[in-house]
């Protein structure tokens, strides 16, 4: 009798573990070769000190950046407040380059549109698909988010993207 109970418990354990593994792996994405890939998610903090050259703006921002390696897109939410209540938001972008770094400016890669021109706001969106080169730059820490204002048109706050 004891042997039947032990065998029954073992089979129940195997079935339970199999079910857990099935749900775990079905939640993962796979690339074209069948390798498991995971989304990358990071919080980006924007400030004037990260601008190149740095500025004395008291403006701040927070960006939630989620990179989907299958779709090669970025889903983002950016919340910002400019340093001056009389300033207006002029532009915002993702910047990057092959030689991009925290201490240099890089060209605009993807513009962010549809934002309010008020001195504070929140915007969410999904980018176009990135090229393979852009993916390598992004994952290599060579990209940043930037908010430009009427008082600092070259860039008021910047946040370097590091996964």
Short mmCIF file of C-alpha atoms in Angstrom, two decimals:
data_model
loop_
_atom_site.label_atom_id
_atom_site.label_comp_id
_atom_site.label_asym_id
_atom_site.label_seq_id
_atom_site.Cartn_x
_atom_site.Cartn_y
_atom_site.Cartn_z
CA UNK A 1 0.00 0.00 0.00
CA UNK A 2 2.82 2.40 0.92
CA UNK A 3 4.54 1.72 -2.40
CA UNK A 4 1.38 2.66 -4.36
CA UNK A 5 1.07 5.95 -2.44
CA UNK A 6 4.74 6.81 -3.05
CA UNK A 7 4.44 6.02 -6.76
CA UNK A 8 1.24 8.05 -6.99
CA UNK A 9 2.90 11.04 -5.26
CA UNK A 10 5.89 10.85 -7.61
CA UNK A 11 3.66 10.78 -10.68
CA UNK A 12 1.69 13.73 -9.35
CA UNK A 13 4.95 15.62 -8.78
CA UNK A 14 6.13 14.88 -12.33
CA UNK A 15 2.81 16.05 -13.81
CA UNK A 16 2.88 19.22 -11.69
CA UNK A 17 6.47 20.04 -12.73
CA UNK A 18 5.63 19.38 -16.37
CA UNK A 19 2.68 21.76 -16.19
CA UNK A 20 4.81 24.47 -14.56
CA UNK A 21 7.51 24.11 -17.23
CA UNK A 22 4.93 24.17 -20.01
CA UNK A 23 3.49 27.48 -18.79
CA UNK A 24 6.94 28.94 -18.14
CA UNK A 25 8.27 28.22 -21.62
CA UNK A 26 5.06 29.15 -23.42
CA UNK A 27 5.39 32.66 -21.91
CA UNK A 28 8.85 33.08 -23.48
CA UNK A 29 9.34 34.29 -27.06
CA UNK A 30 11.51 32.47 -29.56
CA UNK A 31 13.46 33.93 -32.44
CA UNK A 32 13.56 32.49 -35.96
CA UNK A 33 16.12 29.87 -34.92
CA UNK A 34 13.97 28.77 -31.98
CA UNK A 35 16.20 30.33 -29.30
CA UNK A 36 14.42 31.81 -26.31
CA UNK A 37 14.68 35.60 -26.15
CA UNK A 38 13.46 37.95 -23.47
CA UNK A 39 12.24 41.53 -23.65
CA UNK A 40 14.59 44.12 -22.17
CA UNK A 41 13.11 46.69 -19.80
CA UNK A 42 14.77 49.70 -18.17
CA UNK A 43 13.85 52.92 -16.39
CA UNK A 44 15.68 55.94 -17.80
CA UNK A 45 16.13 59.08 -15.68
CA UNK A 46 16.46 62.34 -17.64
CA UNK A 47 18.25 65.45 -16.37
CA UNK A 48 20.15 68.50 -17.59
CA UNK A 49 23.43 67.20 -16.21
CA UNK A 50 23.33 64.33 -18.75
CA UNK A 51 23.08 66.74 -21.69
CA UNK A 52 26.26 67.26 -23.72
CA UNK A 53 27.34 69.83 -22.77
CA UNK A 54 25.52 69.66 -19.45
CA UNK A 55 23.18 72.45 -18.43
CA UNK A 56 21.76 73.77 -15.16
CA UNK A 57 18.12 72.95 -15.90
CA UNK A 58 16.16 71.68 -12.93
CA UNK A 59 13.94 69.76 -15.35
CA UNK A 60 13.51 66.03 -14.85
CA UNK A 61 12.04 63.10 -16.67
CA UNK A 62 11.48 59.38 -16.38
CA UNK A 63 11.26 57.00 -19.30
CA UNK A 64 10.10 53.41 -19.24
CA UNK A 65 11.77 51.66 -22.16
CA UNK A 66 10.84 48.12 -23.21
CA UNK A 67 12.72 46.57 -26.13
CA UNK A 68 11.04 43.65 -27.92
CA UNK A 69 13.81 41.63 -29.64
CA UNK A 70 11.38 39.76 -31.91
CA UNK A 71 9.54 42.82 -33.27
CA UNK A 72 12.69 44.97 -32.83
CA UNK A 73 10.54 47.78 -31.45
CA UNK A 74 10.69 50.00 -28.39
CA UNK A 75 7.56 50.55 -26.33
CA UNK A 76 8.03 53.66 -24.22
CA UNK A 77 6.38 55.97 -21.73
CA UNK A 78 8.09 59.29 -21.09
CA UNK A 79 7.06 61.67 -18.32
CA UNK A 80 8.82 65.03 -18.06
CA UNK A 81 8.79 68.42 -16.37
CA UNK A 82 10.87 71.25 -17.76
CA UNK A 83 12.97 73.43 -15.48
CA UNK A 84 11.00 76.62 -16.14
CA UNK A 85 7.23 76.90 -15.87
CA UNK A 86 7.29 79.37 -18.78
CA UNK A 87 9.21 76.99 -21.07
CA UNK A 88 7.43 74.90 -23.67
CA UNK A 89 8.33 71.45 -24.91
CA UNK A 90 9.77 71.82 -28.39
CA UNK A 91 10.86 68.33 -29.43
CA UNK A 92 11.83 64.87 -28.23
CA UNK A 93 13.73 61.99 -29.77
CA UNK A 94 15.71 58.81 -29.41
CA UNK A 95 19.35 59.53 -30.35
CA UNK A 96 22.14 57.07 -31.05
CA UNK A 97 25.18 56.16 -33.13
CA UNK A 98 27.77 53.45 -33.58
CA UNK A 99 30.22 55.58 -31.61
CA UNK A 100 27.53 56.88 -29.24
CA UNK A 101 28.35 57.36 -25.58
CA UNK A 102 27.26 59.17 -22.44
CA UNK A 103 29.69 62.00 -23.15
CA UNK A 104 28.83 62.94 -26.72
CA UNK A 105 25.82 64.00 -28.75
CA UNK A 106 24.49 61.65 -31.41
CA UNK A 107 22.10 62.12 -34.32
CA UNK A 108 18.34 61.67 -34.03
CA UNK A 109 17.35 58.09 -34.83
CA UNK A 110 13.61 58.14 -34.05
CA UNK A 111 11.47 61.17 -33.38
CA UNK A 112 8.74 61.11 -30.75
CA UNK A 113 5.60 62.84 -31.98
CA UNK A 114 2.23 63.77 -30.54
CA UNK A 115 3.54 65.26 -27.28
CA UNK A 116 2.05 68.29 -25.54
CA UNK A 117 3.95 71.57 -25.80
CA UNK A 118 3.21 72.29 -22.13
CA UNK A 119 6.15 72.36 -19.72
CA UNK A 120 5.12 68.98 -18.30
CA UNK A 121 3.53 65.89 -19.75
CA UNK A 122 3.47 62.17 -20.41
CA UNK A 123 3.55 60.38 -23.73
CA UNK A 124 3.53 56.69 -24.65
CA UNK A 125 4.16 54.96 -27.94
CA UNK A 126 5.83 52.24 -29.96
CA UNK A 127 8.66 52.95 -32.38
CA UNK A 128 9.12 51.63 -35.87
CA UNK A 129 11.14 48.43 -36.14
CA UNK A 130 14.84 49.04 -35.56
CA UNK A 131 17.47 47.90 -38.03
CA UNK A 132 19.96 45.24 -36.92
CA UNK A 133 22.65 47.92 -36.55
CA UNK A 134 20.32 50.07 -34.42
CA UNK A 135 19.50 47.07 -32.20
CA UNK A 136 23.22 46.52 -31.54
CA UNK A 137 23.69 50.21 -30.73
CA UNK A 138 20.67 50.27 -28.39
CA UNK A 139 21.69 47.12 -26.52
CA UNK A 140 25.29 48.38 -26.41
CA UNK A 141 24.25 51.45 -24.40
CA UNK A 142 24.78 53.91 -27.26
CA UNK A 143 21.29 55.43 -27.29
CA UNK A 144 19.54 58.09 -25.20
CA UNK A 145 16.21 59.91 -24.90
CA UNK A 146 16.19 63.69 -25.20
CA UNK A 147 13.62 66.44 -24.54
CA UNK A 148 14.19 69.87 -26.11
CA UNK A 149 12.52 73.05 -24.87
CA UNK A 150 11.94 76.64 -25.93
CA UNK A 151 14.57 77.79 -23.41
CA UNK A 152 17.12 75.06 -24.20
CA UNK A 153 16.50 74.16 -27.86
CA UNK A 154 19.64 72.01 -28.15
CA UNK A 155 18.29 69.76 -25.39
CA UNK A 156 17.02 70.40 -21.87
CA UNK A 157 17.02 66.91 -20.37
CA UNK A 158 18.63 63.68 -21.50
CA UNK A 159 18.55 60.10 -20.26
CA UNK A 160 21.07 57.48 -21.34
CA UNK A 161 19.51 54.07 -22.07
CA UNK A 162 21.38 51.23 -20.36
CA UNK A 163 19.85 47.75 -20.21
#
